[in-house]
Amino acid sequence: GQQLNQSPQSMFIQEGEDVSMNCTSSSIFNTWLWYKQDPGEGPVLLIALYKAGELTSNGRLTAQFGITRKDSFLNISASIPSDVGIYFCAGHNSGGSNYKLTFGKGTLLTVNP
Amino acid sequence: NAGVMQNPRHLVRRRGQEARLRCSPMKGHSHVYWYRQLPEEGLKFMVYLQKENIIDESGMPKERFSAEFPKEGPSILRIQQVVRGDSAAYFCASSTRRDTIYFGEGSWLTVV
């Protein structure tokens, strides 16, 4: 089946630092999504990307849909303590099943005040 | 994820019992999805339903698991004769047509 490789697995940074994480796929995706999950909660959609090469921002977050359609990255600028959580990339491929998301295993972000 | 309501949030069952998880989609959403998250893993697709129809259940285990979304009332994910390996977080999501899906806060099932 499809796999998403998400890296890094975890990050420990100081408040104010910028953060970058990425996902790569073994196959082409036509949508990339980035979610954040807090402990004991459901994933919350941060950014959705629908076109290869697309660069989208949401406040301090910026994400890009790779040209090859097999990768995406998420950047967080000037991190703050509430950025702590697990960040998941997810995508679905060109097969038409746009509800059947494949998720990465997540990047655990810890921000030291 | 505001608006997709799941209950119970936490459920403890002994091996062999049944677990029923409920999901009310966001207002105006007629498409419901169930995903499962094992510890330290990403979410995995289980089933996609519309009112009174199962559209895709390719991610559902073949035995003991079933899902429904009746004409009236919430969607139900039912797990019969639970085993320890069923312990996980179960997330419901909903959408309009096949647009961006939004997740609920999850139901954490613990099998003891």
PDB file of N, CA, C and O in Angstrom, chain A residues 13-68:
ATOM      1  N   ILE A  13      12.844  22.228  20.218  1.00  0.00           N
ATOM      2  CA  ILE A  13      13.405  23.525  19.820  1.00  0.00           C
ATOM      3  C   ILE A  13      13.141  24.566  20.893  1.00  0.00           C
ATOM      4  O   ILE A  13      12.332  24.352  21.803  1.00  0.00           O
ATOM      5  N   GLN A  14      13.814  25.691  20.746  1.00  0.00           N
ATOM      6  CA  GLN A  14      13.612  26.821  21.640  1.00  0.00           C
ATOM      7  C   GLN A  14      12.534  27.736  21.060  1.00  0.00           C
ATOM      8  O   GLN A  14      12.406  27.877  19.839  1.00  0.00           O
ATOM      9  N   GLU A  15      11.781  28.333  21.939  1.00  0.00           N
ATOM     10  CA  GLU A  15      10.774  29.309  21.509  1.00  0.00           C
ATOM     11  C   GLU A  15      11.431  30.367  20.630  1.00  0.00           C
ATOM     12  O   GLU A  15      12.526  30.847  20.920  1.00  0.00           O
ATOM     13  N   GLY A  16      10.755  30.708  19.543  1.00  0.00           N
ATOM     14  CA  GLY A  16      11.272  31.724  18.636  1.00  0.00           C
ATOM     15  C   GLY A  16      11.986  31.142  17.421  1.00  0.00           C
ATOM     16  O   GLY A  16      12.155  31.840  16.416  1.00  0.00           O
ATOM     17  N   GLU A  17      12.380  29.880  17.512  1.00  0.00           N
ATOM     18  CA  GLU A  17      13.067  29.251  16.381  1.00  0.00           C
ATOM     19  C   GLU A  17      12.071  28.879  15.287  1.00  0.00           C
ATOM     20  O   GLU A  17      10.879  28.711  15.539  1.00  0.00           O
ATOM     21  N   ASP A  18      12.606  28.744  14.071  1.00  0.00           N
ATOM     22  CA  ASP A  18      11.799  28.252  12.957  1.00  0.00           C
ATOM     23  C   ASP A  18      11.913  26.735  12.890  1.00  0.00           C
ATOM     24  O   ASP A  18      12.915  26.158  13.311  1.00  0.00           O
ATOM     25  N   VAL A  19      10.877  26.118  12.354  1.00  0.00           N
ATOM     26  CA  VAL A  19      10.795  24.663  12.288  1.00  0.00           C
ATOM     27  C   VAL A  19      10.463  24.238  10.869  1.00  0.00           C
ATOM     28  O   VAL A  19       9.682  24.913  10.190  1.00  0.00           O
ATOM     29  N   SER A  20      11.056  23.135  10.435  1.00  0.00           N
ATOM     30  CA  SER A  20      10.712  22.599   9.130  1.00  0.00           C
ATOM     31  C   SER A  20      10.564  21.083   9.230  1.00  0.00           C
ATOM     32  O   SER A  20      11.371  20.409   9.846  1.00  0.00           O
ATOM     33  N   MET A  21       9.514  20.563   8.639  1.00  0.00           N
ATOM     34  CA  MET A  21       9.287  19.122   8.597  1.00  0.00           C
ATOM     35  C   MET A  21       8.780  18.761   7.216  1.00  0.00           C
ATOM     36  O   MET A  21       8.252  19.619   6.503  1.00  0.00           O
ATOM     37  N   ASN A  22       8.969  17.499   6.818  1.00  0.00           N
ATOM     38  CA  ASN A  22       8.564  17.150   5.462  1.00  0.00           C
ATOM     39  C   ASN A  22       8.032  15.736   5.374  1.00  0.00           C
ATOM     40  O   ASN A  22       8.202  14.921   6.279  1.00  0.00           O
ATOM     41  N   CYS A  23       7.393  15.504   4.265  1.00  0.00           N
ATOM     42  CA  CYS A  23       6.822  14.187   3.969  1.00  0.00           C
ATOM     43  C   CYS A  23       7.193  13.802   2.553  1.00  0.00           C
ATOM     44  O   CYS A  23       7.151  14.642   1.640  1.00  0.00           O
ATOM     45  N   THR A  24       7.515  12.545   2.354  1.00  0.00           N
ATOM     46  CA  THR A  24       7.736  12.021   1.022  1.00  0.00           C
ATOM     47  C   THR A  24       6.876  10.790   0.815  1.00  0.00           C
ATOM     48  O   THR A  24       6.585  10.052   1.772  1.00  0.00           O
ATOM     49  N   SER A  25       6.503  10.594  -0.425  1.00  0.00           N
ATOM     50  CA  SER A  25       5.619   9.485  -0.758  1.00  0.00           C
ATOM     51  C   SER A  25       6.263   8.597  -1.802  1.00  0.00           C
ATOM     52  O   SER A  25       7.042   9.052  -2.622  1.00  0.00           O
ATOM     53  N   SER A  26       5.894   7.346  -1.773  1.00  0.00           N
ATOM     54  CA  SER A  26       6.379   6.411  -2.789  1.00  0.00           C
ATOM     55  C   SER A  26       5.564   6.535  -4.076  1.00  0.00           C
ATOM     56  O   SER A  26       5.932   5.972  -5.106  1.00  0.00           O
ATOM     57  N   SER A  27       4.454   7.245  -4.016  1.00  0.00           N
ATOM     58  CA  SER A  27       3.619   7.403  -5.203  1.00  0.00           C
ATOM     59  C   SER A  27       3.091   8.840  -5.263  1.00  0.00           C
ATOM     60  O   SER A  27       3.232   9.608  -4.320  1.00  0.00           O
ATOM     61  N   ILE A  28       2.505   9.165  -6.382  1.00  0.00           N
ATOM     62  CA  ILE A  28       2.014  10.524  -6.605  1.00  0.00           C
ATOM     63  C   ILE A  28       0.749  10.781  -5.793  1.00  0.00           C
ATOM     64  O   ILE A  28      -0.139   9.946  -5.718  1.00  0.00           O
ATOM     65  N   PHE A  29       0.683  11.964  -5.196  1.00  0.00           N
ATOM     66  CA  PHE A  29      -0.520  12.412  -4.511  1.00  0.00           C
ATOM     67  C   PHE A  29      -1.079  13.638  -5.223  1.00  0.00           C
ATOM     68  O   PHE A  29      -0.322  14.463  -5.715  1.00  0.00           O
ATOM     69  N   ASN A  30      -2.376  13.780  -5.239  1.00  0.00           N
ATOM     70  CA  ASN A  30      -2.942  14.978  -5.859  1.00  0.00           C
ATOM     71  C   ASN A  30      -3.472  15.967  -4.837  1.00  0.00           C
ATOM     72  O   ASN A  30      -3.964  17.031  -5.209  1.00  0.00           O
ATOM     73  N   THR A  31      -3.379  15.627  -3.574  1.00  0.00           N
ATOM     74  CA  THR A  31      -3.698  16.552  -2.494  1.00  0.00           C
ATOM     75  C   THR A  31      -2.782  16.249  -1.318  1.00  0.00           C
ATOM     76  O   THR A  31      -2.573  15.075  -0.991  1.00  0.00           O
ATOM     77  N   TRP A  32      -2.259  17.309  -0.728  1.00  0.00           N
ATOM     78  CA  TRP A  32      -1.493  17.165   0.506  1.00  0.00           C
ATOM     79  C   TRP A  32      -2.175  17.995   1.583  1.00  0.00           C
ATOM     80  O   TRP A  32      -2.600  19.117   1.338  1.00  0.00           O
ATOM     81  N   LEU A  33      -2.258  17.426   2.766  1.00  0.00           N
ATOM     82  CA  LEU A  33      -2.864  18.111   3.892  1.00  0.00           C
ATOM     83  C   LEU A  33      -1.918  18.043   5.087  1.00  0.00           C
ATOM     84  O   LEU A  33      -1.217  17.040   5.267  1.00  0.00           O
ATOM     85  N   TRP A  34      -1.923  19.095   5.862  1.00  0.00           N
ATOM     86  CA  TRP A  34      -1.151  19.089   7.108  1.00  0.00           C
ATOM     87  C   TRP A  34      -2.104  19.302   8.275  1.00  0.00           C
ATOM     88  O   TRP A  34      -2.926  20.227   8.267  1.00  0.00           O
ATOM     89  N   TYR A  35      -1.994  18.416   9.278  1.00  0.00           N
ATOM     90  CA  TYR A  35      -2.834  18.454  10.459  1.00  0.00           C
ATOM     91  C   TYR A  35      -1.975  18.596  11.709  1.00  0.00           C
ATOM     92  O   TYR A  35      -0.829  18.150  11.751  1.00  0.00           O
ATOM     93  N   LYS A  36      -2.576  19.158  12.735  1.00  0.00           N
ATOM     94  CA  LYS A  36      -1.941  19.177  14.059  1.00  0.00           C
ATOM     95  C   LYS A  36      -2.863  18.454  15.031  1.00  0.00           C
ATOM     96  O   LYS A  36      -4.087  18.655  15.004  1.00  0.00           O
ATOM     97  N   GLN A  37      -2.259  17.621  15.870  1.00  0.00           N
ATOM     98  CA  GLN A  37      -3.037  16.883  16.865  1.00  0.00           C
ATOM     99  C   GLN A  37      -2.471  17.153  18.254  1.00  0.00           C
ATOM    100  O   GLN A  37      -1.288  16.913  18.508  1.00  0.00           O
ATOM    101  N   ASP A  38      -3.317  17.645  19.132  1.00  0.00           N
ATOM    102  CA  ASP A  38      -2.941  17.814  20.532  1.00  0.00           C
ATOM    103  C   ASP A  38      -3.279  16.534  21.293  1.00  0.00           C
ATOM    104  O   ASP A  38      -4.163  15.781  20.864  1.00  0.00           O
ATOM    105  N   PRO A  39      -2.627  16.266  22.409  1.00  0.00           N
ATOM    106  CA  PRO A  39      -2.894  15.031  23.173  1.00  0.00           C
ATOM    107  C   PRO A  39      -4.372  14.897  23.511  1.00  0.00           C
ATOM    108  O   PRO A  39      -5.001  15.830  23.999  1.00  0.00           O
ATOM    109  N   GLY A  40      -4.930  13.734  23.222  1.00  0.00           N
ATOM    110  CA  GLY A  40      -6.324  13.462  23.560  1.00  0.00           C
ATOM    111  C   GLY A  40      -7.331  14.156  22.678  1.00  0.00           C
ATOM    112  O   GLY A  40      -8.528  14.186  23.010  1.00  0.00           O
ATOM    113  N   GLU A  41      -6.874  14.709  21.569  1.00  0.00           N
ATOM    114  CA  GLU A  41      -7.768  15.427  20.672  1.00  0.00           C
ATOM    115  C   GLU A  41      -7.678  14.867  19.262  1.00  0.00           C
ATOM    116  O   GLU A  41      -6.796  14.060  18.956  1.00  0.00           O
ATOM    117  N   GLY A  42      -8.582  15.330  18.415  1.00  0.00           N
ATOM    118  CA  GLY A  42      -8.534  14.917  17.030  1.00  0.00           C
ATOM    119  C   GLY A  42      -7.635  15.815  16.204  1.00  0.00           C
ATOM    120  O   GLY A  42      -7.258  16.908  16.641  1.00  0.00           O
ATOM    121  N   PRO A  43      -7.282  15.376  15.002  1.00  0.00           N
ATOM    122  CA  PRO A  43      -6.445  16.204  14.128  1.00  0.00           C
ATOM    123  C   PRO A  43      -7.204  17.434  13.659  1.00  0.00           C
ATOM    124  O   PRO A  43      -8.384  17.348  13.303  1.00  0.00           O
ATOM    125  N   VAL A  44      -6.514  18.551  13.632  1.00  0.00           N
ATOM    126  CA  VAL A  44      -7.095  19.796  13.160  1.00  0.00           C
ATOM    127  C   VAL A  44      -6.376  20.196  11.883  1.00  0.00           C
ATOM    128  O   VAL A  44      -5.140  20.251  11.849  1.00  0.00           O
ATOM    129  N   LEU A  45      -7.135  20.466  10.843  1.00  0.00           N
ATOM    130  CA  LEU A  45      -6.538  20.822   9.563  1.00  0.00           C
ATOM    131  C   LEU A  45      -5.860  22.176   9.648  1.00  0.00           C
ATOM    132  O   LEU A  45      -6.448  23.161  10.081  1.00  0.00           O
ATOM    133  N   LEU A  46      -4.591  22.218   9.208  1.00  0.00           N
ATOM    134  CA  LEU A  46      -3.825  23.462   9.195  1.00  0.00           C
ATOM    135  C   LEU A  46      -3.795  24.068   7.798  1.00  0.00           C
ATOM    136  O   LEU A  46      -4.079  25.239   7.607  1.00  0.00           O
ATOM    137  N   ILE A  47      -3.368  23.264   6.849  1.00  0.00           N
ATOM    138  CA  ILE A  47      -3.199  23.742   5.474  1.00  0.00           C
ATOM    139  C   ILE A  47      -3.555  22.616   4.517  1.00  0.00           C
ATOM    140  O   ILE A  47      -3.206  21.460   4.746  1.00  0.00           O
ATOM    141  N   ALA A  48      -4.225  22.982   3.421  1.00  0.00           N
ATOM    142  CA  ALA A  48      -4.548  22.037   2.353  1.00  0.00           C
ATOM    143  C   ALA A  48      -3.894  22.526   1.061  1.00  0.00           C
ATOM    144  O   ALA A  48      -3.949  23.711   0.739  1.00  0.00           O
ATOM    145  N   LEU A  49      -3.300  21.601   0.331  1.00  0.00           N
ATOM    146  CA  LEU A  49      -2.594  21.919  -0.918  1.00  0.00           C
ATOM    147  C   LEU A  49      -3.171  21.059  -2.027  1.00  0.00           C
ATOM    148  O   LEU A  49      -3.276  19.834  -1.880  1.00  0.00           O
ATOM    149  N   TYR A  50      -3.511  21.700  -3.159  1.00  0.00           N
ATOM    150  CA  TYR A  50      -4.215  20.981  -4.212  1.00  0.00           C
ATOM    151  C   TYR A  50      -3.484  20.952  -5.547  1.00  0.00           C
ATOM    152  O   TYR A  50      -3.901  20.235  -6.458  1.00  0.00           O
ATOM    153  N   LYS A  51      -2.416  21.767  -5.679  1.00  0.00           N
ATOM    154  CA  LYS A  51      -1.723  21.831  -6.963  1.00  0.00           C
ATOM    155  C   LYS A  51      -0.229  21.679  -6.776  1.00  0.00           C
ATOM    156  O   LYS A  51       0.358  22.276  -5.860  1.00  0.00           O
ATOM    157  N   ALA A  52       0.404  20.935  -7.673  1.00  0.00           N
ATOM    158  CA  ALA A  52       1.848  20.779  -7.624  1.00  0.00           C
ATOM    159  C   ALA A  52       2.509  22.148  -7.700  1.00  0.00           C
ATOM    160  O   ALA A  52       2.145  22.979  -8.529  1.00  0.00           O
ATOM    161  N   GLY A  53       3.480  22.359  -6.800  1.00  0.00           N
ATOM    162  CA  GLY A  53       4.172  23.635  -6.755  1.00  0.00           C
ATOM    163  C   GLY A  53       3.508  24.675  -5.879  1.00  0.00           C
ATOM    164  O   GLY A  53       4.093  25.719  -5.576  1.00  0.00           O
ATOM    165  N   GLU A  54       2.286  24.404  -5.457  1.00  0.00           N
ATOM    166  CA  GLU A  54       1.541  25.380  -4.655  1.00  0.00           C
ATOM    167  C   GLU A  54       2.241  25.659  -3.335  1.00  0.00           C
ATOM    168  O   GLU A  54       2.698  24.750  -2.664  1.00  0.00           O
ATOM    169  N   LEU A  55       2.309  26.928  -2.991  1.00  0.00           N
ATOM    170  CA  LEU A  55       2.859  27.381  -1.712  1.00  0.00           C
ATOM    171  C   LEU A  55       1.761  28.138  -1.000  1.00  0.00           C
ATOM    172  O   LEU A  55       1.225  29.104  -1.533  1.00  0.00           O
ATOM    173  N   THR A  56       1.404  27.689   0.189  1.00  0.00           N
ATOM    174  CA  THR A  56       0.275  28.284   0.911  1.00  0.00           C
ATOM    175  C   THR A  56       0.681  28.614   2.336  1.00  0.00           C
ATOM    176  O   THR A  56       1.387  27.833   2.976  1.00  0.00           O
ATOM    177  N   SER A  57       0.222  29.755   2.808  1.00  0.00           N
ATOM    178  CA  SER A  57       0.516  30.182   4.179  1.00  0.00           C
ATOM    179  C   SER A  57      -0.752  30.307   4.995  1.00  0.00           C
ATOM    180  O   SER A  57      -1.827  30.603   4.465  1.00  0.00           O
ATOM    181  N   ASN A  58      -0.585  30.060   6.287  1.00  0.00           N
ATOM    182  CA  ASN A  58      -1.670  30.229   7.251  1.00  0.00           C
ATOM    183  C   ASN A  58      -1.029  30.786   8.514  1.00  0.00           C
ATOM    184  O   ASN A  58      -0.548  30.052   9.361  1.00  0.00           O
ATOM    185  N   GLY A  59      -0.982  32.109   8.597  1.00  0.00           N
ATOM    186  CA  GLY A  59      -0.303  32.746   9.721  1.00  0.00           C
ATOM    187  C   GLY A  59       1.189  32.470   9.670  1.00  0.00           C
ATOM    188  O   GLY A  59       1.854  32.722   8.668  1.00  0.00           O
ATOM    189  N   ARG A  60       1.704  31.856  10.744  1.00  0.00           N
ATOM    190  CA  ARG A  60       3.137  31.545  10.795  1.00  0.00           C
ATOM    191  C   ARG A  60       3.484  30.227  10.105  1.00  0.00           C
ATOM    192  O   ARG A  60       4.644  29.817  10.094  1.00  0.00           O
ATOM    193  N   LEU A  61       2.495  29.587   9.551  1.00  0.00           N
ATOM    194  CA  LEU A  61       2.704  28.299   8.890  1.00  0.00           C
ATOM    195  C   LEU A  61       2.747  28.492   7.377  1.00  0.00           C
ATOM    196  O   LEU A  61       1.958  29.246   6.808  1.00  0.00           O
ATOM    197  N   THR A  62       3.685  27.787   6.755  1.00  0.00           N
ATOM    198  CA  THR A  62       3.786  27.774   5.301  1.00  0.00           C
ATOM    199  C   THR A  62       4.002  26.343   4.853  1.00  0.00           C
ATOM    200  O   THR A  62       4.812  25.617   5.442  1.00  0.00           O
ATOM    201  N   ALA A  63       3.279  25.923   3.838  1.00  0.00           N
ATOM    202  CA  ALA A  63       3.430  24.569   3.327  1.00  0.00           C
ATOM    203  C   ALA A  63       3.520  24.623   1.815  1.00  0.00           C
ATOM    204  O   ALA A  63       2.976  25.510   1.164  1.00  0.00           O
ATOM    205  N   GLN A  64       4.241  23.652   1.260  1.00  0.00           N
ATOM    206  CA  GLN A  64       4.377  23.579  -0.186  1.00  0.00           C
ATOM    207  C   GLN A  64       4.112  22.172  -0.689  1.00  0.00           C
ATOM    208  O   GLN A  64       4.470  21.179  -0.038  1.00  0.00           O
ATOM    209  N   PHE A  65       3.504  22.113  -1.835  1.00  0.00           N
ATOM    210  CA  PHE A  65       3.207  20.879  -2.551  1.00  0.00           C
ATOM    211  C   PHE A  65       4.343  20.699  -3.555  1.00  0.00           C
ATOM    212  O   PHE A  65       4.526  21.510  -4.450  1.00  0.00           O
ATOM    213  N   GLY A  66       5.134  19.637  -3.415  1.00  0.00           N
ATOM    214  CA  GLY A  66       6.294  19.454  -4.261  1.00  0.00           C
ATOM    215  C   GLY A  66       5.957  19.287  -5.737  1.00  0.00           C
ATOM    216  O   GLY A  66       4.897  18.764  -6.090  1.00  0.00           O
ATOM    217  N   ILE A  67       6.861  19.732  -6.585  1.00  0.00           N
ATOM    218  CA  ILE A  67       6.668  19.671  -8.037  1.00  0.00           C
ATOM    219  C   ILE A  67       6.478  18.241  -8.520  1.00  0.00           C
ATOM    220  O   ILE A  67       5.691  17.974  -9.432  1.00  0.00           O
ATOM    221  N   THR A  68       7.176  17.304  -7.904  1.00  0.00           N
ATOM    222  CA  THR A  68       7.063  15.906  -8.326  1.00  0.00           C
ATOM    223  C   THR A  68       5.764  15.272  -7.856  1.00  0.00           C
ATOM    224  O   THR A  68       5.439  14.146  -8.241  1.00  0.00           O
TER     225      THR A  68
END
